[in-house]
Coordinates of C-alpha atoms in Angstrom, one line a residue:
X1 CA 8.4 37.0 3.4
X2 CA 12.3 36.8 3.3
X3 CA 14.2 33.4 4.5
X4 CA 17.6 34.3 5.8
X5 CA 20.7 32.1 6.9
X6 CA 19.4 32.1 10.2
X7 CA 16.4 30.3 10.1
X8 CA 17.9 27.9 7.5
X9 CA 19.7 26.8 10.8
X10 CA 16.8 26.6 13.1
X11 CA 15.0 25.1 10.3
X12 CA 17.6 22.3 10.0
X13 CA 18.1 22.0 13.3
X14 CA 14.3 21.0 14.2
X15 CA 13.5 19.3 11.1
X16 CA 16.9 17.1 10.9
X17 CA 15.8 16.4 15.0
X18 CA 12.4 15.3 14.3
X19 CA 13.5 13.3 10.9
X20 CA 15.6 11.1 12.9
X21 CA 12.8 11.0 15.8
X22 CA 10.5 9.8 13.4
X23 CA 12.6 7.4 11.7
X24 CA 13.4 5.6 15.2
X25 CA 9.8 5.3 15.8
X26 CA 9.2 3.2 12.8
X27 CA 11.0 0.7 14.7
X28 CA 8.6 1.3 17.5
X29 CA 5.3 1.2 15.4
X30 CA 6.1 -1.6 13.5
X31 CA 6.6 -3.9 16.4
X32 CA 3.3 -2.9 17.7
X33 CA 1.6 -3.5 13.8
X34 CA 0.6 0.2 13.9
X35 CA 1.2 2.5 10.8
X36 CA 3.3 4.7 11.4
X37 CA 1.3 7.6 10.3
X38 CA 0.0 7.5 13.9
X39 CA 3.3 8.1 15.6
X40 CA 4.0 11.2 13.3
X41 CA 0.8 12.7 13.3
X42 CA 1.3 13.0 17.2
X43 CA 4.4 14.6 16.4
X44 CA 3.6 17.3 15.3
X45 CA 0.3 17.3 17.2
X46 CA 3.2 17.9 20.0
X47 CA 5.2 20.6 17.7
X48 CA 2.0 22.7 17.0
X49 CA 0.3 25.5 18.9
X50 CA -0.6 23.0 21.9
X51 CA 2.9 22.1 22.5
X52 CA 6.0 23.7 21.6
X53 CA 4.1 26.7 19.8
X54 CA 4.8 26.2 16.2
X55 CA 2.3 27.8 14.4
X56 CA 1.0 26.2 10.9
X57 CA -2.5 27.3 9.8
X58 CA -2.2 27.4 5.9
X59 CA -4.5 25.0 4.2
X60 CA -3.8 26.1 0.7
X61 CA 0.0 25.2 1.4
X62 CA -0.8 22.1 2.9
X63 CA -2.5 21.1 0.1
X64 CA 0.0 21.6 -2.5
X65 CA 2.3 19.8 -0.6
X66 CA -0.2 17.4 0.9
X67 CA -0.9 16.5 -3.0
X68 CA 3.2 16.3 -3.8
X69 CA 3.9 13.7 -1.1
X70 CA 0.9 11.8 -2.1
X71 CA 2.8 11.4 -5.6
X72 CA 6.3 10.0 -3.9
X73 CA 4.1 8.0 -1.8
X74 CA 2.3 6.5 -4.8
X75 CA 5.0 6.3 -6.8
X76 CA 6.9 4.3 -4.5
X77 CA 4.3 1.8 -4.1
X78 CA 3.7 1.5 -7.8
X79 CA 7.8 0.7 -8.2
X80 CA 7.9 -2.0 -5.7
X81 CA 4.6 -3.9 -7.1
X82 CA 4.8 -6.8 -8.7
X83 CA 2.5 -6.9 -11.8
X84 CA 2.5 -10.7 -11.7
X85 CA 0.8 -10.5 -8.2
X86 CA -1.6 -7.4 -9.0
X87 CA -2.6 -8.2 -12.5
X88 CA -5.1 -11.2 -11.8
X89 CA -6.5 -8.7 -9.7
X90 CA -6.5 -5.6 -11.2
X91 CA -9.8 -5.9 -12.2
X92 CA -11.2 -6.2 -8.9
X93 CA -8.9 -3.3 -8.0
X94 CA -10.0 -0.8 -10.4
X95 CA -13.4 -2.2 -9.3
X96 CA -12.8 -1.1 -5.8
X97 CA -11.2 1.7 -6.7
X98 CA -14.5 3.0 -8.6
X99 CA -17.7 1.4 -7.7
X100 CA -16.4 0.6 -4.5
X101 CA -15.9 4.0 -4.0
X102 CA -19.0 5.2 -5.3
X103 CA -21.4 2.9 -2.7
X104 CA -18.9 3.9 0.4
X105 CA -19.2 7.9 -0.7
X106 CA -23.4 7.4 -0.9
X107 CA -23.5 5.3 2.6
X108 CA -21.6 7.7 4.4
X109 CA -23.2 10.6 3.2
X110 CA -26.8 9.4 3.6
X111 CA -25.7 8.6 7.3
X112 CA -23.6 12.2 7.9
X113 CA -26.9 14.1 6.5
X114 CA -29.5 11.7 8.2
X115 CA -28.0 10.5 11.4
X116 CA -25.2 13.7 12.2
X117 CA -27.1 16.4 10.6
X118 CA -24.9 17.6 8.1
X119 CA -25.7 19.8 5.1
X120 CA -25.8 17.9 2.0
X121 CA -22.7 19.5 0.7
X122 CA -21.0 18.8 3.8
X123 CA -22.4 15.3 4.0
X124 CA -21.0 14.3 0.8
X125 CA -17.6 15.7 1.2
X126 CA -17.3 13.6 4.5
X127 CA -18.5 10.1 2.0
X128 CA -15.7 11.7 -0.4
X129 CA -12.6 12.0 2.1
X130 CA -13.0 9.0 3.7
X131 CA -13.8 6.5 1.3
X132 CA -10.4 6.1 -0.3
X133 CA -8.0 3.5 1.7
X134 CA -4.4 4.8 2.1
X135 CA -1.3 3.2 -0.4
X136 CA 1.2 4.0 2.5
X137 CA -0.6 2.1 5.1
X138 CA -1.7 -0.7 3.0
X139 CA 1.2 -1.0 1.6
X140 CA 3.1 -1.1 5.2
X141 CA 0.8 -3.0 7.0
X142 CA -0.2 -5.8 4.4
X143 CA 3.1 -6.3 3.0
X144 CA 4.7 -8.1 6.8
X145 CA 1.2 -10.4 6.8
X146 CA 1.4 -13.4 4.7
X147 CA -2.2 -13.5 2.3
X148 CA -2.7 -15.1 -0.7
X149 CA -1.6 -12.6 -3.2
X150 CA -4.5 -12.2 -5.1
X151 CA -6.0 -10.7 -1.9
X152 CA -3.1 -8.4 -1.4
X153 CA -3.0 -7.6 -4.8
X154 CA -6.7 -6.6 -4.9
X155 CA -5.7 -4.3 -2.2
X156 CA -2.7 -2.6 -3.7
X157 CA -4.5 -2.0 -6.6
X158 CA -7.2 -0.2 -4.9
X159 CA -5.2 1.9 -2.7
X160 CA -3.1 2.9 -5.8
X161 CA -6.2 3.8 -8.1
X162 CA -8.9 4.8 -5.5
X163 CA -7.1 8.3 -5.2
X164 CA -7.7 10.0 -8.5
X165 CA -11.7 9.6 -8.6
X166 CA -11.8 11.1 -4.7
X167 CA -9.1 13.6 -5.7
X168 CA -11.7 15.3 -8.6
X169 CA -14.9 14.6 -6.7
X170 CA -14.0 16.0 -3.8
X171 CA -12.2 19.0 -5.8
X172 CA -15.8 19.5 -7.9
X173 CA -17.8 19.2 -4.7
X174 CA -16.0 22.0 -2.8
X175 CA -15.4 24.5 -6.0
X176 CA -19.3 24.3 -6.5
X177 CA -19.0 22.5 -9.5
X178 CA -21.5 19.5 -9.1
X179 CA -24.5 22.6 -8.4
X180 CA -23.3 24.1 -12.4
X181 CA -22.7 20.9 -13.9
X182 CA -25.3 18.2 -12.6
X183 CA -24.4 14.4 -11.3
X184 CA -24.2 13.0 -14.9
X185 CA -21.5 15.6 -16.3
X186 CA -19.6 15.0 -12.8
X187 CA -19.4 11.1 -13.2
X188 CA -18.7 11.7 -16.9
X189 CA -15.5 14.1 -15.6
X190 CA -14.4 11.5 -12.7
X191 CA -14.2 8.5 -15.4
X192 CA -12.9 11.0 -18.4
X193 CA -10.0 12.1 -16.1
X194 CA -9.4 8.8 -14.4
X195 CA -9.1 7.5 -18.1
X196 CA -6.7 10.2 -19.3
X197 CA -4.6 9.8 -15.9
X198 CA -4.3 5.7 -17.1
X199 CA -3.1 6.5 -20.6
X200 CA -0.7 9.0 -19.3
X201 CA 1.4 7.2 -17.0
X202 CA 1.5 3.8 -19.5
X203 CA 2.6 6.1 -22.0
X204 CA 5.4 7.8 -19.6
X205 CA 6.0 4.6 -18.5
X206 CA 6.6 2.7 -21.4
X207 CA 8.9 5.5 -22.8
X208 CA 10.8 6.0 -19.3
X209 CA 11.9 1.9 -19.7
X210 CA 12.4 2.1 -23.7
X211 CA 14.9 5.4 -23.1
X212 CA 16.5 4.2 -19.4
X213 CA 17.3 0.7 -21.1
X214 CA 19.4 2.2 -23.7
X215 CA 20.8 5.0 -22.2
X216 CA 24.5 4.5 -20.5
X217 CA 24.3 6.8 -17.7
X218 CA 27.9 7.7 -16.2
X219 CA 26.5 6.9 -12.5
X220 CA 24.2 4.2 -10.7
X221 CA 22.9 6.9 -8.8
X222 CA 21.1 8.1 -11.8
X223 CA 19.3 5.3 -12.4
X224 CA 17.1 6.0 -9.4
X225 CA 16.6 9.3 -9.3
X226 CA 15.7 9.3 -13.5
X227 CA 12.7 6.7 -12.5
X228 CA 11.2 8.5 -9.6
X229 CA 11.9 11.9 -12.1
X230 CA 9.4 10.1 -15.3
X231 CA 6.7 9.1 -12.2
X232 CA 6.7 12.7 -11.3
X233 CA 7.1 13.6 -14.9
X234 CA 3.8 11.3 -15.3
X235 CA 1.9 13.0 -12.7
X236 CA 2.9 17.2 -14.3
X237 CA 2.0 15.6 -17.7
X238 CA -1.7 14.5 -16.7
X239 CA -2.3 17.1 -14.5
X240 CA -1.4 19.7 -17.4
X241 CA -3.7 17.7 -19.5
X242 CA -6.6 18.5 -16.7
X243 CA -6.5 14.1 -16.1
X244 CA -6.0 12.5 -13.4
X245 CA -2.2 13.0 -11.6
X246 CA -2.6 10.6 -9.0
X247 CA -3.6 7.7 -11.6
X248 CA -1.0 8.4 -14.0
X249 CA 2.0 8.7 -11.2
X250 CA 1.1 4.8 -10.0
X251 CA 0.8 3.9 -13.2
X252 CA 3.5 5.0 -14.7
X253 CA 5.7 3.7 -11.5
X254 CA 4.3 0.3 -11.9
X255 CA 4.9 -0.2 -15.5
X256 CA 8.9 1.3 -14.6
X257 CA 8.9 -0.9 -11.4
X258 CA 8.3 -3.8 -13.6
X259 CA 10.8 -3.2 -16.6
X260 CA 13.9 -5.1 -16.9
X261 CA 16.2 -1.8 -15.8
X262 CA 19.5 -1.3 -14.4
X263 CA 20.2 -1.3 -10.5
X264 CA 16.4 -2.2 -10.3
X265 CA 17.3 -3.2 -6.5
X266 CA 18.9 0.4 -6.1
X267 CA 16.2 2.3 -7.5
X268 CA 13.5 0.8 -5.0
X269 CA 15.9 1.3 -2.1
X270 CA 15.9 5.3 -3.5
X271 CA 12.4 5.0 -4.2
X272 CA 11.6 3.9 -0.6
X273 CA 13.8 6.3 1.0
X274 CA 12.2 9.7 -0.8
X275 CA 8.6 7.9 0.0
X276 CA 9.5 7.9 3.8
X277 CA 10.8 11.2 4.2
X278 CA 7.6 12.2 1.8
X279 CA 5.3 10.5 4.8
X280 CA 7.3 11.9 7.9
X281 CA 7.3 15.3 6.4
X282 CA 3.2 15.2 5.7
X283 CA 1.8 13.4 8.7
X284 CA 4.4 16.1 10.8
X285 CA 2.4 18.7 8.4
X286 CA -1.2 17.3 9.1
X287 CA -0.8 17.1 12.9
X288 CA 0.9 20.9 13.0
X289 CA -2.4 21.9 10.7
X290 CA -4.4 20.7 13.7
X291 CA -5.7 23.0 16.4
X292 CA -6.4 20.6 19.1
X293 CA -8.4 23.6 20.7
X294 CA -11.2 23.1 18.4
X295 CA -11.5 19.5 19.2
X296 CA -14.8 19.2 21.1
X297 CA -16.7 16.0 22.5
X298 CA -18.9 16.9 19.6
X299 CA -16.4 16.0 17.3
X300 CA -15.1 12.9 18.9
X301 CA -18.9 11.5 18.9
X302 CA -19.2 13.1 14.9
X303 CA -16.3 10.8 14.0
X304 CA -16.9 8.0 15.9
X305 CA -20.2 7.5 14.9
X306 CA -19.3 8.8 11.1
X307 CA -16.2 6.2 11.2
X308 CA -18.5 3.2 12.6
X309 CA -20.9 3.8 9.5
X310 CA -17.6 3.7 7.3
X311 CA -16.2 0.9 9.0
X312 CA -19.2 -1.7 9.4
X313 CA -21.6 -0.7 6.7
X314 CA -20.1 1.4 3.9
X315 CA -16.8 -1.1 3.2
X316 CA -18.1 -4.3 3.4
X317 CA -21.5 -3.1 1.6
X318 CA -18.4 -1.6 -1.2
X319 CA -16.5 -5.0 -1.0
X320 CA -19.5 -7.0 -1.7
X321 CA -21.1 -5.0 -4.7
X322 CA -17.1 -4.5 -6.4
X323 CA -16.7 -8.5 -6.1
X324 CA -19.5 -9.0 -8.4
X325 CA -16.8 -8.2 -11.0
X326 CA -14.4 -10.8 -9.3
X327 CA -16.1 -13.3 -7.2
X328 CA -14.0 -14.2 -4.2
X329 CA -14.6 -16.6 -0.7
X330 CA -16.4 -15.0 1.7
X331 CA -13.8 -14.8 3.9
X332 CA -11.0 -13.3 1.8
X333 CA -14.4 -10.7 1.1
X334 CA -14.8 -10.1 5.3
X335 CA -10.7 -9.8 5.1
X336 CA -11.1 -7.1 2.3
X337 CA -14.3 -5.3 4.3
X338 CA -11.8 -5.3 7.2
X339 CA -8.4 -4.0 5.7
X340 CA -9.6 -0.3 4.6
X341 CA -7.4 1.3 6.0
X342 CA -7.0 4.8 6.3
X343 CA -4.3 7.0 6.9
X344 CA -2.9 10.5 5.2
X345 CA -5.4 10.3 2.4
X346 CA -8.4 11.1 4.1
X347 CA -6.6 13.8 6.1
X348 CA -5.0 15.5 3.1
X349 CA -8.6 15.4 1.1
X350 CA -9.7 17.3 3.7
X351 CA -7.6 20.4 3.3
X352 CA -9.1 20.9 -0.2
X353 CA -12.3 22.0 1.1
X354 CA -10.2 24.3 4.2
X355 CA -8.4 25.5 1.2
X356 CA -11.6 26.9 -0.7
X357 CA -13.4 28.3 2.3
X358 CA -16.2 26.1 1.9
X359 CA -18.4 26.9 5.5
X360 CA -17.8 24.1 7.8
X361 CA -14.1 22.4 6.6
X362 CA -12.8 23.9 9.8
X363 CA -15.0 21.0 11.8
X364 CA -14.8 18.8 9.0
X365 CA -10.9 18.4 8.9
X366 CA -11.1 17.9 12.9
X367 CA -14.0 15.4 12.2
X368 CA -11.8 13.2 9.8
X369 CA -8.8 13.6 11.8
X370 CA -10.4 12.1 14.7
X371 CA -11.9 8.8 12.8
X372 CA -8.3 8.9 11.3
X373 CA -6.7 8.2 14.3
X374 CA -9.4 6.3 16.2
X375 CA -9.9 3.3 13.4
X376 CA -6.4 3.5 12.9
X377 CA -5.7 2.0 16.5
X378 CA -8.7 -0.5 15.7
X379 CA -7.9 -1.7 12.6
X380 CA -4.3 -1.4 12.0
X381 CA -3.1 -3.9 14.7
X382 CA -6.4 -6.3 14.6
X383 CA -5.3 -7.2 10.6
X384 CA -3.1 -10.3 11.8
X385 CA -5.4 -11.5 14.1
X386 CA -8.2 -11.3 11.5
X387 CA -6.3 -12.8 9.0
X388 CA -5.5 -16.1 11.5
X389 CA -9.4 -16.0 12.5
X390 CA -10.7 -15.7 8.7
X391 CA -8.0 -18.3 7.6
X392 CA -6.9 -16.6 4.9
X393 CA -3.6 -16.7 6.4
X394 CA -0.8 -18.5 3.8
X395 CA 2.8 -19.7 6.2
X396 CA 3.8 -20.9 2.9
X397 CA 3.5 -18.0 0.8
X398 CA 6.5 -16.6 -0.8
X399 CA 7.5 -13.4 0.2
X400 CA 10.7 -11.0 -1.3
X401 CA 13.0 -9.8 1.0
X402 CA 14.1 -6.6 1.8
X403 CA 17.7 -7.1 1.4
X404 CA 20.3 -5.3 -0.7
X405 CA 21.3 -7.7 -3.0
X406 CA 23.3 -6.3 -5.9
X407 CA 24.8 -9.9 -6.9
X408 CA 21.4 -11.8 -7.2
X409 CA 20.3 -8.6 -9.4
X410 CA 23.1 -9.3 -11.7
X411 CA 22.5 -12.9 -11.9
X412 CA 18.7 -11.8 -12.2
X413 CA 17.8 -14.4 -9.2
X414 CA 15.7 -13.5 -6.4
X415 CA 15.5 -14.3 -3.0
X416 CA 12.2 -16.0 -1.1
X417 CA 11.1 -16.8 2.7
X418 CA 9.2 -19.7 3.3
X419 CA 7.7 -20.5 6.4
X420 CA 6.4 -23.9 7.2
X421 CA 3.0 -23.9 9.0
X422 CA 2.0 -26.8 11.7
X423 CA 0.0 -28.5 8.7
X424 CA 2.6 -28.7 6.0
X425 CA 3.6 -32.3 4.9
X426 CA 6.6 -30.7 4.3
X427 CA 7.8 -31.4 8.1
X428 CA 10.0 -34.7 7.7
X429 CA 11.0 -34.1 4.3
X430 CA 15.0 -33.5 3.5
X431 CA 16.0 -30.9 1.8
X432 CA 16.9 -33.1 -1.6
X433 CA 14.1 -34.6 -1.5
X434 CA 12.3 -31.0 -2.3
X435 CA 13.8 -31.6 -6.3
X436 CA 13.6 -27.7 -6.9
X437 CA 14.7 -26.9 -9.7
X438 CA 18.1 -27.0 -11.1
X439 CA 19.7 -23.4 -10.3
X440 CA 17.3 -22.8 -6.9
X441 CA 18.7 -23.5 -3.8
X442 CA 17.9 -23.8 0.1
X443 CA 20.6 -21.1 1.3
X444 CA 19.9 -21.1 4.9
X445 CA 16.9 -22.9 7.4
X446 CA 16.2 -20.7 10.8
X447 CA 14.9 -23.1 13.6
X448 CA 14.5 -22.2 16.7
X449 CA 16.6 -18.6 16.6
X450 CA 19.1 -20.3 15.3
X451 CA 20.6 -20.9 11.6
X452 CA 22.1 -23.6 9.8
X453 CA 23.3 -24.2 6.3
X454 CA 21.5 -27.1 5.0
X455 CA 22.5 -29.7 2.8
X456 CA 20.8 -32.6 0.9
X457 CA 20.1 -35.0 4.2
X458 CA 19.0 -32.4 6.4
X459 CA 15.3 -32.9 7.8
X460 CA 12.9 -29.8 7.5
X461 CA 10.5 -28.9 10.3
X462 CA 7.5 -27.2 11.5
X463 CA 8.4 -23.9 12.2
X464 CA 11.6 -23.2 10.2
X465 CA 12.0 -20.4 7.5
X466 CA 13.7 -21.3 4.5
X467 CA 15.7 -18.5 2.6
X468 CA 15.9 -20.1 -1.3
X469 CA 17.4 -18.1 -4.0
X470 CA 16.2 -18.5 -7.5
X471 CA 16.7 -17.0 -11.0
X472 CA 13.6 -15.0 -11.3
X473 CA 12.6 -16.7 -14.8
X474 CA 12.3 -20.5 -12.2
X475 CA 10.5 -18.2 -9.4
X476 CA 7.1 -19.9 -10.3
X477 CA 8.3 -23.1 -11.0
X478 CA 9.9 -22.7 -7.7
X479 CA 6.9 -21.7 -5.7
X480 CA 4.9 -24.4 -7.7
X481 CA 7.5 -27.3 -6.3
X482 CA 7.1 -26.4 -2.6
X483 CA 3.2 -26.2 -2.7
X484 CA 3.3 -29.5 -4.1
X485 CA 5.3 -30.6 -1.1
X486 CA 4.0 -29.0 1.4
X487 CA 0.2 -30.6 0.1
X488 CA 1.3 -33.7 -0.3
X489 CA 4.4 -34.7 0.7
X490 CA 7.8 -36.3 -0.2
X491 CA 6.1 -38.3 -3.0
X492 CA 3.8 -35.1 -4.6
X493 CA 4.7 -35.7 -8.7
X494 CA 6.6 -33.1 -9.9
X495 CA 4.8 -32.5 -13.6
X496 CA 0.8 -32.0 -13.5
X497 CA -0.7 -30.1 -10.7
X498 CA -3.8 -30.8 -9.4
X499 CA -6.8 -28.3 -8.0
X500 CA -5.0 -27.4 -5.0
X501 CA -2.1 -26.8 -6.3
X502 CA -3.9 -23.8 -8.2
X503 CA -5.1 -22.2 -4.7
X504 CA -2.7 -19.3 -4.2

């Protein structure tokens, strides 16, 4: 099949048109807390055979490059993670990420085969694809709603691991290879490459910071694309090793994310750039690979009822088993059991099995699809109100800004949002009476819409954000200060910090 100059045009014509579509309507989805995997997947529901007749029906390519915006998607989220945040709860992650995994894969199936009538091969394949939550919507969703960061952390983890054991299962499952082998060798495969995928990306990792901090490249520019290049790098080398791609592309992106590197503030900027066009160009991909024709009220009842098993009895019954690892409150657990969400992940798992002709993907693809979209709308928006009703809510946590900010990264500082909640005892308190420490500093209060400069008489109050700026080796110390205020008060001691100044 020859590509002239010709349809290079049309090609850029249409694609450059729905690129800049699709990046207004982030605008438009985030305002309505939606991920905007919905909006594109409509897109090119609308492009496709149904609407303006463009015709996409190859599974095998979808795949490939299903599987190759999966790695810029993961890669971005593993280079804008802090590992301060996510490493008290890594464990718990990787928890989720496995066990958790295991339990949601063995409801759902049980329920496909027993309640839908699915074969058993079928059945499983349905527990496989959906079970994994999606990096890109967690990562977009959770990141605007202020939790305690050992919950979000708990969560990024999991959506960054729970890929590569799915990935191979569902791979195994639909090539035969669970009949040849048996369950034992499988889960002995699963954990082998999962393990091999972990050791891969620290190793690329590690060596991508060692050889980036010494080398004098002639352009910043090169700074970002050389760190997204060793994540990709990360995910050839494991693959090629027959481990785990997925693992060792997060990995390896966290461990770079987290290095001391030049134009750190430019390379996430890059990194979150690539990982948007990455999702525009596969949720456009996933909707054209849809045939809205075979969509039957068969299907809608196949998902919905598939989707309220997954949704109210395989992730919470996943939740409660992985916390045994990591006890938590029941209501960050119920948060947790609530915020699987899905999104591209279970979409693009289920081209693997179109891709091998195994009997059935056809209505299996259509089936996930579906529940993709439906407990999308469901759960997607509901997360802030379930936050507020579970109280795991934190006003007062820190969050990072997206801003560009090229002097605080030579000065090493960063810069925080504060919110004060109606029960902080910070209310009343002036702004030198906070003694942060000596090189932080209130640059700006919003009240009311409106901003002001402070200085060291003005009064805080409920409702204002605080923008401080601090050197990033007084950001805890910082944090720590303002807890102790906002718990108790004006006259909270500045050395010794007692039990709920520990809370996150």
């Amino acid at each position: 099949m020859s590509f002239d100059v010709e349809q290079l045009d049309s090609f850029l014509l249409v694609g450059s048109a729905v690129t800049l579509l699709a990046i207004l309507a982030v605008r438009l989805s985030s305002r309505a807390g939606l991920p905007s995997l919905l909006v594109y997947l409509l897109m090119g529901v609308a492009l496709g055979e149904s609407g303006l007749g463009i015709g996409f029906d190859d599974a095998q390519l979808a795949h490939a490059l299903g599987f190759a915006a999966l790695a810029l998607i993961l890669a971005e989220g593993g280079l804008t993670t802090k590992w301060d945040e996510v490493r008290p709860s890594m464990r718990l992650g990787l928890s989720l990420a496995t066990i958790g995994v295991t339990v949601s894969v063995l409801v759902v199936a049980v329920a496909a085969h027993y309640l839908l009538g699915l074969p058993w091969e079928l059945a499983i394949l349905l527990g496989a694809v959906t079970s994994p939550t999606d990096a890109a919507a967690v990562f977009s969703v959770l990141r605007v709603v202020p939790l305690p960061r050992r919950l979000v952390g708990s969560l990024e983890a999991e959506s960054g691991l729970n890929d590569a054991p799915t990935v191979v299962l569902v791979t195994l499952v639909s090539t035969g290879a669970v009949a040849d082998h048996g369950v034992p060798a499988i889960v002995a495969i699963v954990l082998g490459e999962l393990a091999l995928g972990l050791v891969v990306g620290l190793a690329v990792g590690f060596a991508g910071a060692w050889s980036l901090r010494r080398a004098a490249l002639p352009s910043s520019g090169l700074y970002p694309l050389a760190v997204v290049t060793f994540t990709l790098l990360a995910y050839g080398a494991a693959a090629a090793l027959h481990g785990s791609g997925f693992a060792a592309v997060y990995v390896a992106a966290l461990v770079l994310g987290n290095a001391e590197l030049p134009h750190r503030g430019t390379t996430r900027s890059f990194a979150e750039g690539v990982a948007w066009l990455a999702q525009i160009g596969l949720f456009v991909m996933l909707g054209l690979l849809l045939s809205p024709g075979r969509i039957t009220a068969s299907t809608v009842v196949m998902a919905l009822v598939a989707g309220l098993v997954l949704t109210v009895v395989a992730r919470p019954v996943s939740v409660l088993v992985s916390t045994v690892v990591q006890p938590m409150p029941w209501r960050e657990v119920s948060f947790m059991s609530w915020a699987g969400l899905r999104g591209a992940v279970p979409i693009v798992l289920a081209t693997i099995p179109l891709s091998e002709g195994v009997a059935g993907a056809e209505d299996l693809f259509d089936v996930v699809f579906v529940l993709v979209v439906a407990y999308t709308l469901l759960t997607g928006p509901t997360l802030p109100l379930v936050a507020r009703w579970l109280g795991v809510t934190r006003p007062l946590e820190p969050r990072d800004l997206d801003v560009e900010a090229a002097p605080l990264e030579r000065v090493a500082a960063d810069l925080l949002q504060i919110t004060i909640s109606p029960l902080s005892r910070l209310h009343g308190v002036e702004v030198g009476e906070l003694r942060l420490p000596r090189e932080a500093s209130i640059s700006m209060v919003v009240r009311d819409g409106h901003t002001l400069v402070p200085d060291p008489r003005t009064v805080l109050r409920h409702g204002d954000d605080l923008l401080v700026v601090c050197p990033r080796r007084q950001r805890e110390q910082t944090e720590r200060r303002l807890r102790q205020v906002s718990q108790g008060g004006r006259l909270a001691q500045w050395l010794g910090e007692d039990e709920r100044d520990r809370r996150p």
